Coordinates of C-alpha atoms in Angstrom, one line a residue:
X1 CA 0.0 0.0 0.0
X2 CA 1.2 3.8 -1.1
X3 CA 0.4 6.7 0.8
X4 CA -0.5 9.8 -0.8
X5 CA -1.2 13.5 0.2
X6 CA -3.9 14.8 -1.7
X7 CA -3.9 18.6 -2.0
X8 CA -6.8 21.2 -3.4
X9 CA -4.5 23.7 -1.7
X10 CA -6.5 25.2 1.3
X11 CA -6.9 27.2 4.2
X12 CA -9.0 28.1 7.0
X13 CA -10.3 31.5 5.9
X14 CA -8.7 35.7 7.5
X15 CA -11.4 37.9 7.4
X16 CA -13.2 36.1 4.8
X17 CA -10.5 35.7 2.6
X18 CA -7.4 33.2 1.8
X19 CA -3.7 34.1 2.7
X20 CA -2.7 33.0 -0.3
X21 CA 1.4 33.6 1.1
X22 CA 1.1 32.0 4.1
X23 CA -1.0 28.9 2.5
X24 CA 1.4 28.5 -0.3
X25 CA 4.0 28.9 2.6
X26 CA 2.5 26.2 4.5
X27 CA 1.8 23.5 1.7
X28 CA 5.6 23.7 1.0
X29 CA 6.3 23.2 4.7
X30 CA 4.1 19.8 4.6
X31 CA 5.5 18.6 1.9
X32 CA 8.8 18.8 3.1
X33 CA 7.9 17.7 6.4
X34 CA 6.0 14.6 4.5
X35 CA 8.9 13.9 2.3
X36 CA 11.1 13.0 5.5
X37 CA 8.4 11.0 6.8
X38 CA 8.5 8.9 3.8
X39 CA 5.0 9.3 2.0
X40 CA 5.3 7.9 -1.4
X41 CA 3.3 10.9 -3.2
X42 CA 2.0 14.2 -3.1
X43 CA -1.1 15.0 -5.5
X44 CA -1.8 18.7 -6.5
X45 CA -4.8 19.8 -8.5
X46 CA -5.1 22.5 -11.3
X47 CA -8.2 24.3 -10.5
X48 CA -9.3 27.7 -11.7
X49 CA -11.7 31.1 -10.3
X50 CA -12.7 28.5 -7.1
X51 CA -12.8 30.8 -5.2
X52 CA -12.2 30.4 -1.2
X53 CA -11.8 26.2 -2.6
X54 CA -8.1 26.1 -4.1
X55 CA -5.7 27.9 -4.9
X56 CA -3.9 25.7 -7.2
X57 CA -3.8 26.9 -10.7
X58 CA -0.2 26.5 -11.5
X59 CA 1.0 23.1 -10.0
X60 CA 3.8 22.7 -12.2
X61 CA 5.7 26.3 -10.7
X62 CA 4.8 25.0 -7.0
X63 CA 6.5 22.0 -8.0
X64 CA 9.3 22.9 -9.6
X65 CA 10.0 24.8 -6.2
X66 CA 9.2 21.1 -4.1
X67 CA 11.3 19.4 -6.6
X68 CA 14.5 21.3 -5.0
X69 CA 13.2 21.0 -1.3
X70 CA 12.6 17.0 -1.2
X71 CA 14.4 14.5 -2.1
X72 CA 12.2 11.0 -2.8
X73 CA 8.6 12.1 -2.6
X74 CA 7.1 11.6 -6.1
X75 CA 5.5 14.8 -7.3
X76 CA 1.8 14.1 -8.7
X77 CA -0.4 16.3 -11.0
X78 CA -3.4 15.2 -10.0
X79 CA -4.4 16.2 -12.5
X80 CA -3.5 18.3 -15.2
X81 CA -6.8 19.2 -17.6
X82 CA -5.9 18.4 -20.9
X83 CA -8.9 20.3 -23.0
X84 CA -7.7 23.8 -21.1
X85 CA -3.6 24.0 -22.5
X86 CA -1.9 23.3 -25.7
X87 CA -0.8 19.6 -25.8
X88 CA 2.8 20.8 -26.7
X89 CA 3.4 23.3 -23.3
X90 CA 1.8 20.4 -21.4
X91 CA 4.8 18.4 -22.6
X92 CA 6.9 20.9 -21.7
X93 CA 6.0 21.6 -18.3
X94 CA 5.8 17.9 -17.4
X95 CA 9.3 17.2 -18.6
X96 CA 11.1 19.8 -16.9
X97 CA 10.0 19.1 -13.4
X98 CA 10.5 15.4 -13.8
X99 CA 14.0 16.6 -15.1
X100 CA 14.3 19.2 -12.4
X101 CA 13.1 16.5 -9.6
X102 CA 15.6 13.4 -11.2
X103 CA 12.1 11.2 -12.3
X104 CA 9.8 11.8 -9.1
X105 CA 6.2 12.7 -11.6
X106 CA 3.4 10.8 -11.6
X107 CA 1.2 12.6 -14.7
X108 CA -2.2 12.3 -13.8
X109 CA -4.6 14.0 -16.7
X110 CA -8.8 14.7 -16.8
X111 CA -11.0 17.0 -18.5
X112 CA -12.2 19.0 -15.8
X113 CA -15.5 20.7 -15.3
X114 CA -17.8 23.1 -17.3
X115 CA -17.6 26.5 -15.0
X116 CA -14.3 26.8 -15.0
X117 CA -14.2 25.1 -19.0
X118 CA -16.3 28.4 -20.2
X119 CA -13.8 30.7 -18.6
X120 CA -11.2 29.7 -20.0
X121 CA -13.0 29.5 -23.6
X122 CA -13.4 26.1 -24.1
X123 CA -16.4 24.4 -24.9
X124 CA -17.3 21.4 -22.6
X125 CA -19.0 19.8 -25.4
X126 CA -15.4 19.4 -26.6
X127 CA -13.6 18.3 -23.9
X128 CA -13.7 14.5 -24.2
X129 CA -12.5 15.1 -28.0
X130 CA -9.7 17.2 -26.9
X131 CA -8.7 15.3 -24.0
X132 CA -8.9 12.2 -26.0
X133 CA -6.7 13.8 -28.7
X134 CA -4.0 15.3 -25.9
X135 CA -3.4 11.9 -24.5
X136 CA -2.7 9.6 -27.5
X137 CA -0.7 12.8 -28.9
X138 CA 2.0 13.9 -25.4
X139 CA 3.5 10.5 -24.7
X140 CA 4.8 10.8 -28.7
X141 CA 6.1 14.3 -27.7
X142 CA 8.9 12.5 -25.5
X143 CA 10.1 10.0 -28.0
X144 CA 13.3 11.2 -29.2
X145 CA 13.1 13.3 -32.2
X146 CA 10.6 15.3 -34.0
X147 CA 7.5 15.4 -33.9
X148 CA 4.2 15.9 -35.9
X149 CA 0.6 15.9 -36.1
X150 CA -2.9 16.5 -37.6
X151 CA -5.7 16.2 -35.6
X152 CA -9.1 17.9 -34.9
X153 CA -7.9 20.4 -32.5
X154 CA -4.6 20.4 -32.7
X155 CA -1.8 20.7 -35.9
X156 CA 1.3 20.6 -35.3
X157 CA 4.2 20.9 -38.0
X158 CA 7.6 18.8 -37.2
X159 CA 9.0 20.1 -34.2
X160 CA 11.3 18.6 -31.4
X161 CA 9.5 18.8 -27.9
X162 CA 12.4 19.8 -25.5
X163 CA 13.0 18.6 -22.6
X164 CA 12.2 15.1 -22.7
X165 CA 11.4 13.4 -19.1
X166 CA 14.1 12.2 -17.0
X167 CA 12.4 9.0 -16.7
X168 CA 12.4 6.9 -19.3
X169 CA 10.1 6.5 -21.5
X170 CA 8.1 9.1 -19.6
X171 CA 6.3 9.3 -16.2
X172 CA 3.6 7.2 -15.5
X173 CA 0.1 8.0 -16.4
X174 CA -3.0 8.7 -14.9
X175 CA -6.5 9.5 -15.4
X176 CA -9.2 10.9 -12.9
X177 CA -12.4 9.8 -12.6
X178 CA -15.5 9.1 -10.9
X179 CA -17.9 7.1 -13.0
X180 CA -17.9 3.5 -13.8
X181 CA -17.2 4.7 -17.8
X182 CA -14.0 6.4 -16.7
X183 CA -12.5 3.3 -14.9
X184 CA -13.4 1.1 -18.4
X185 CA -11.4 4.2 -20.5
X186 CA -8.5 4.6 -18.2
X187 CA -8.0 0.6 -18.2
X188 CA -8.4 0.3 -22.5
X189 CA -5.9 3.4 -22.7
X190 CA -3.6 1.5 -19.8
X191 CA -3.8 4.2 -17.4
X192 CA -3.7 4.4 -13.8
X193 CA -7.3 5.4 -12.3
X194 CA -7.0 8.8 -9.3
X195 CA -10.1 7.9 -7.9
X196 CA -11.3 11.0 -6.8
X197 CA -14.9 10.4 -5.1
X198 CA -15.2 9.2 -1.3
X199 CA -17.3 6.4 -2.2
X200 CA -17.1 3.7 0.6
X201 CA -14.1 1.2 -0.6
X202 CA -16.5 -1.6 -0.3
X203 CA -18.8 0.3 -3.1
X204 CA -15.3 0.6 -4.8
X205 CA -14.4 -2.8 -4.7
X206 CA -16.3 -4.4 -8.2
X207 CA -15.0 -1.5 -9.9
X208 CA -11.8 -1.9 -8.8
X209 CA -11.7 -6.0 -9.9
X210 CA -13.5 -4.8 -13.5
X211 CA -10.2 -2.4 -13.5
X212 CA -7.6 -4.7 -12.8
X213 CA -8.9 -7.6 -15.5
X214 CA -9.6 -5.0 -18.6
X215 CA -6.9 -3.3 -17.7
X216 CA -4.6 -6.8 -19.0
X217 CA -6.3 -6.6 -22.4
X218 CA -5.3 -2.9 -22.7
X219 CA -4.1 -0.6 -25.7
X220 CA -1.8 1.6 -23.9
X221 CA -1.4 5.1 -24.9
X222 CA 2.0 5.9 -23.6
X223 CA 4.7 3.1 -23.6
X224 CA 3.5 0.9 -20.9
X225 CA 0.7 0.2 -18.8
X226 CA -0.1 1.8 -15.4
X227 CA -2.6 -0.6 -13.5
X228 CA -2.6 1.3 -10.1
X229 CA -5.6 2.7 -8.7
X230 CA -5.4 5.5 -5.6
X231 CA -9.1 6.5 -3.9
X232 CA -9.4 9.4 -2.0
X233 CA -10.2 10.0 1.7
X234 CA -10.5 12.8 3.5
X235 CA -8.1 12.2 6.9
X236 CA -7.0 13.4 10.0
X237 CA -4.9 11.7 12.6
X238 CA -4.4 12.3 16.1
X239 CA -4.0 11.2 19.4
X240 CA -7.6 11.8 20.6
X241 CA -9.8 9.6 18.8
X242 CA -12.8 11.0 19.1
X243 CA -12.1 14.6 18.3
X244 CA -10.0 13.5 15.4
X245 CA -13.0 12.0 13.6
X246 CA -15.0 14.5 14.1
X247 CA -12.5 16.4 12.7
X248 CA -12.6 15.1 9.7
X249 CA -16.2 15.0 9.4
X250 CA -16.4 18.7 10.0
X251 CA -14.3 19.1 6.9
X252 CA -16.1 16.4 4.9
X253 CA -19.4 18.7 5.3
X254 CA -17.5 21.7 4.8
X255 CA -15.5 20.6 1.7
X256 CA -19.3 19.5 -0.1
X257 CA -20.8 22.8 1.8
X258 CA -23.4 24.8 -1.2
X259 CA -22.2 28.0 0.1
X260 CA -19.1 28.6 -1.1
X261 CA -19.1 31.8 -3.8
X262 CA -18.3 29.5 -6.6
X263 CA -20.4 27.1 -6.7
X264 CA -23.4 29.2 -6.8
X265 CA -21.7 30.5 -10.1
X266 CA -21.0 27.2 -11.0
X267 CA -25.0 26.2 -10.7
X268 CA -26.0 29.7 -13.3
X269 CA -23.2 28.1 -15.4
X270 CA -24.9 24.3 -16.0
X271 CA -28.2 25.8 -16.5
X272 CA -27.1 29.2 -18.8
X273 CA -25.1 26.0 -20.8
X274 CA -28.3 23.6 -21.0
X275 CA -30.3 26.9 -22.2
X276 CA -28.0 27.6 -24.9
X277 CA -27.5 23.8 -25.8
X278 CA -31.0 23.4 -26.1
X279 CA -30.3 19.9 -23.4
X280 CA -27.4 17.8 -22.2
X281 CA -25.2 16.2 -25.0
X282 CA -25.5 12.2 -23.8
X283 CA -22.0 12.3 -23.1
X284 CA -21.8 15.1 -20.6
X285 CA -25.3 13.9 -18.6
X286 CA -23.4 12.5 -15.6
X287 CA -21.6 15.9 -15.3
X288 CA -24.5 17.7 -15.0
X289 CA -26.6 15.3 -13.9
X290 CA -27.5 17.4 -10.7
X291 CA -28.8 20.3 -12.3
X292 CA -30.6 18.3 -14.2
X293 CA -32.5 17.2 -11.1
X294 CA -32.6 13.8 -11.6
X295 CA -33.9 11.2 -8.5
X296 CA -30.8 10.5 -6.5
X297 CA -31.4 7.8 -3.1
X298 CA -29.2 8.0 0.4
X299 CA -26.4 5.7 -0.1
X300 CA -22.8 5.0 1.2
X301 CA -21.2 7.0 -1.8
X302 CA -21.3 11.1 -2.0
X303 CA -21.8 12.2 -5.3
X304 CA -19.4 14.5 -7.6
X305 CA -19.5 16.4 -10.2
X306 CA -16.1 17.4 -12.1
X307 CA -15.4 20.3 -9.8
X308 CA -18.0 20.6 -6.8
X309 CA -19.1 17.8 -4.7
X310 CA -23.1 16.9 -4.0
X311 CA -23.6 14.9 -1.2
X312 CA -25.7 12.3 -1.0
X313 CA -26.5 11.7 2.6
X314 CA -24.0 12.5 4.2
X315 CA -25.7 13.8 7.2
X316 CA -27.5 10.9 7.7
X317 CA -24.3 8.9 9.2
X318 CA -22.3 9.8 12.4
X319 CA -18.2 10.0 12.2
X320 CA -17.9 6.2 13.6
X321 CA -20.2 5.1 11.0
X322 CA -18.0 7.3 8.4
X323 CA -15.4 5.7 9.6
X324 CA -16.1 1.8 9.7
X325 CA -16.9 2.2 6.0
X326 CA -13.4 4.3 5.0
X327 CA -15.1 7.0 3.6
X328 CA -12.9 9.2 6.0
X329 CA -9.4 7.6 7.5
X330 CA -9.6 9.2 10.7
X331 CA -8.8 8.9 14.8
X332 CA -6.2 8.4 16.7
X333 CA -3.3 6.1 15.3
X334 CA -5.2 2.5 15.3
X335 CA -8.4 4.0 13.9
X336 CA -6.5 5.0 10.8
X337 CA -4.6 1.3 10.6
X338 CA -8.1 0.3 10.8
X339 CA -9.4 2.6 7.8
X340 CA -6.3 1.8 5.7
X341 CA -7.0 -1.8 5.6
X342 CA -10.7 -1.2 4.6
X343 CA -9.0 0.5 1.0
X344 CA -6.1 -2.4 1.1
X345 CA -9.3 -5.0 1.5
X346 CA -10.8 -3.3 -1.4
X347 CA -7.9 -3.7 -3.7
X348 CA -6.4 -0.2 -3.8
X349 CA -3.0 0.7 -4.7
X350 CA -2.8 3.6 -2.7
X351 CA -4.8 5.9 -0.6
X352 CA -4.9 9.7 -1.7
X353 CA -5.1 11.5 2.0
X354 CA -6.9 14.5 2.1
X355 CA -5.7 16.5 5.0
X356 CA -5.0 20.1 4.2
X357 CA -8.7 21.3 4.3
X358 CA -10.3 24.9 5.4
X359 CA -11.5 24.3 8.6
X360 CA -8.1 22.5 10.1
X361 CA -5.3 24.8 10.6
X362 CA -1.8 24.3 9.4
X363 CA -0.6 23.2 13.0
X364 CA -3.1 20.9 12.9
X365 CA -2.1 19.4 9.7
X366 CA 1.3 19.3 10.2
X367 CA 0.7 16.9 13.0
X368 CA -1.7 14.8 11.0
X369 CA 0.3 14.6 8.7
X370 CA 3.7 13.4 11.8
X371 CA 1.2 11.3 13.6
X372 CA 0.0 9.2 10.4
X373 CA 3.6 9.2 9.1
X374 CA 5.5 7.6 12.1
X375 CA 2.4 5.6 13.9
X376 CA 0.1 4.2 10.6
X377 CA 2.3 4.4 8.0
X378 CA 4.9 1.8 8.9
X379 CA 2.1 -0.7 9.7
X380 CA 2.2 -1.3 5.8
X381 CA 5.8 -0.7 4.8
X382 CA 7.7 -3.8 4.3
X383 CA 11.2 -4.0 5.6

């Protein structure tokens, strides 16, 4: 089993409003502090105008800065969205921080959500074209030599993409998802799967097994097949059990919480797109499947949507319930050996630990981040 740190790149709020400084300040801190402690990865998401939710819109800078303040930790774009960059500086960017880290990326890849699609000018109707075209198209960018191509979105006369990666062929690939279709696409293209919903691992588990046996027949995209899946849990570790679940449930409601300023926009968004559209294209229904106001029950799993979260129930279940089920790996040192085996059970390759969240300050984290490092973590490390 892998540990990862999973980061939107948050803070509680001053005055209403982020310290960006001090938060990009403190994420650095907990990286190196998490890099000594031996976690395998840290995953960093490119979002964009979410408000108050992350500030994360250029991973690949706050990287390049990690790459020369730790030494082993690998360095995960979780993920980078294909449909809003040119393939080529994608390339680019991905290269030199595996260069400037000596081979510690992990390139994770998705197609990212409508409000934040429209303000950067692309159409979502396009997005599973473009991301489609991007991702058979970049691993080619590294081979040695030039390059060329002539696509639907993209043309691209003969050029040599420079840098290459440090690791050879390239870094291993990822794609992020949260509906059964995306597990069957990431296992025909042969890429890893960043489970990014809390679904329950148990709910995770057929999906996982469907994953693992497609994934044999695959058609990789890049030069070799990535069969690891990572699932996402929100976490926080400490030495009184009690108040460290509840904890993490605090942030689990606050993380799906409606009243953040964006996701109001992000609601006039879905519904100015349907008006325009005249409907939902087939292909983007799950996406917008909540404004769309279809009937959804109480279950174990929260629902998402490519950028905001909807739950689905999740006030109906206490933090011990939460936590016999893994949707949150949380408590005091056993707890969390407890929740970790619920993903291992499940057949997860890693666990992607959400712990920097807006309502747990840095302090807190930083010893979330100690106490899971030096009392859970070495419960699954082999000597």
């Amino acid at each position: 089993m892998k540990f990862g740190l999973m980061y939107e790149t948050q803070s509680p709020l001053v005055d209403g409003e982020v310290d960006e400084k001090a938060l990009i300040e403190n994420t650095i801190e907990q990286w190196v502090l998490a890099d000594e402690l031996g976690y395998d990865y840290i995953w960093l998401v490119e979002h964009h105008f979410l408000d108050t939710f992350s500030v994360s819109s250029s991973p690949d800078i706050l990287y390049g800065a990690a790459s020369r303040l730790t030494k082993n930790i690998r360095l995960g774009f979780g993920v980078v969205v294909l449909p809003q960059h040119h393939p080529v500086r994608i390339a680019e960017k991905i290269a030199m921080v595996d260069q400037l880290s000596n081979g510690r990326v992990d390139f994770g890849t998705g197609r990212g959500g409508a409000y934040e699609q429209v303000g950067l000018n692309v159409d979502p109707r396009l997005s599973r074209s473009m991301w489609e075209e991007a991702i058979n198209m970049i691993p080619k960018m590294w081979e040695k030599g030039e390059f060329s191509w002539e696509g639907k979105h993209w043309n691209i006369p003969p050029r040599n993409v420079i840098p290459k990666p440090f690791q050879k062929p390239h870094p291993p690939m990822w794609l992020a998802g949260m509906q059964p279709e995306t597990y069957r696409i990431a296992a025909e293209k042969g890429l890893g799967v960043l489970s990014l919903s809390t679904g329950a691992p148990a709910e995770m588990a057929p999906y996982i097994k469907e994953y693992k046996n497609n994934i044999r027949n695959a058609n990789p995209v890049g030069n070799f097949v990535n069969d690891q899946w990572a699932h996402l849990a929100i976490s926080h570790c400490g030495v009184d059990d009690k108040l460290a679940k509840d904890t993490a449930v605090n942030a689990l409601k606050s993380f799906f919480g409606p009243d953040r300023p964006y996701t109001m926009g992000e609601g006039d968004i879905y519904k100015q797109l349907i008006k325009a559209w005249g409907g939902v294209p087939d292909h983007l229904r799950n996406q917008f499947k909540w404004v769309l106001k279809e009937e959804e029950s109480v279950t174990d799993s929260i629902e998402v949507t490519e950028t905001s979260v909807k739950p689905s129930g999740i006030d109906h279940f206490d933090s011990e319930t939460l936590s016999d089920r893994g949707v949150i790996i949380a408590g005091d040192p056993d707890s969390c050996i407890k929740g970790v085996k619920i993903h291992q059970e499940a057949g997860e390759d890693q666990v992607l630990l959400l712990m920097q969240l807006d309502t747990i300050p840095h302090e807190e984290v930083i010893s979330s981040i100690k106490t899971f490092g030096t009392e859970v973590m070495p419960e699954f490390k082999s000597d």
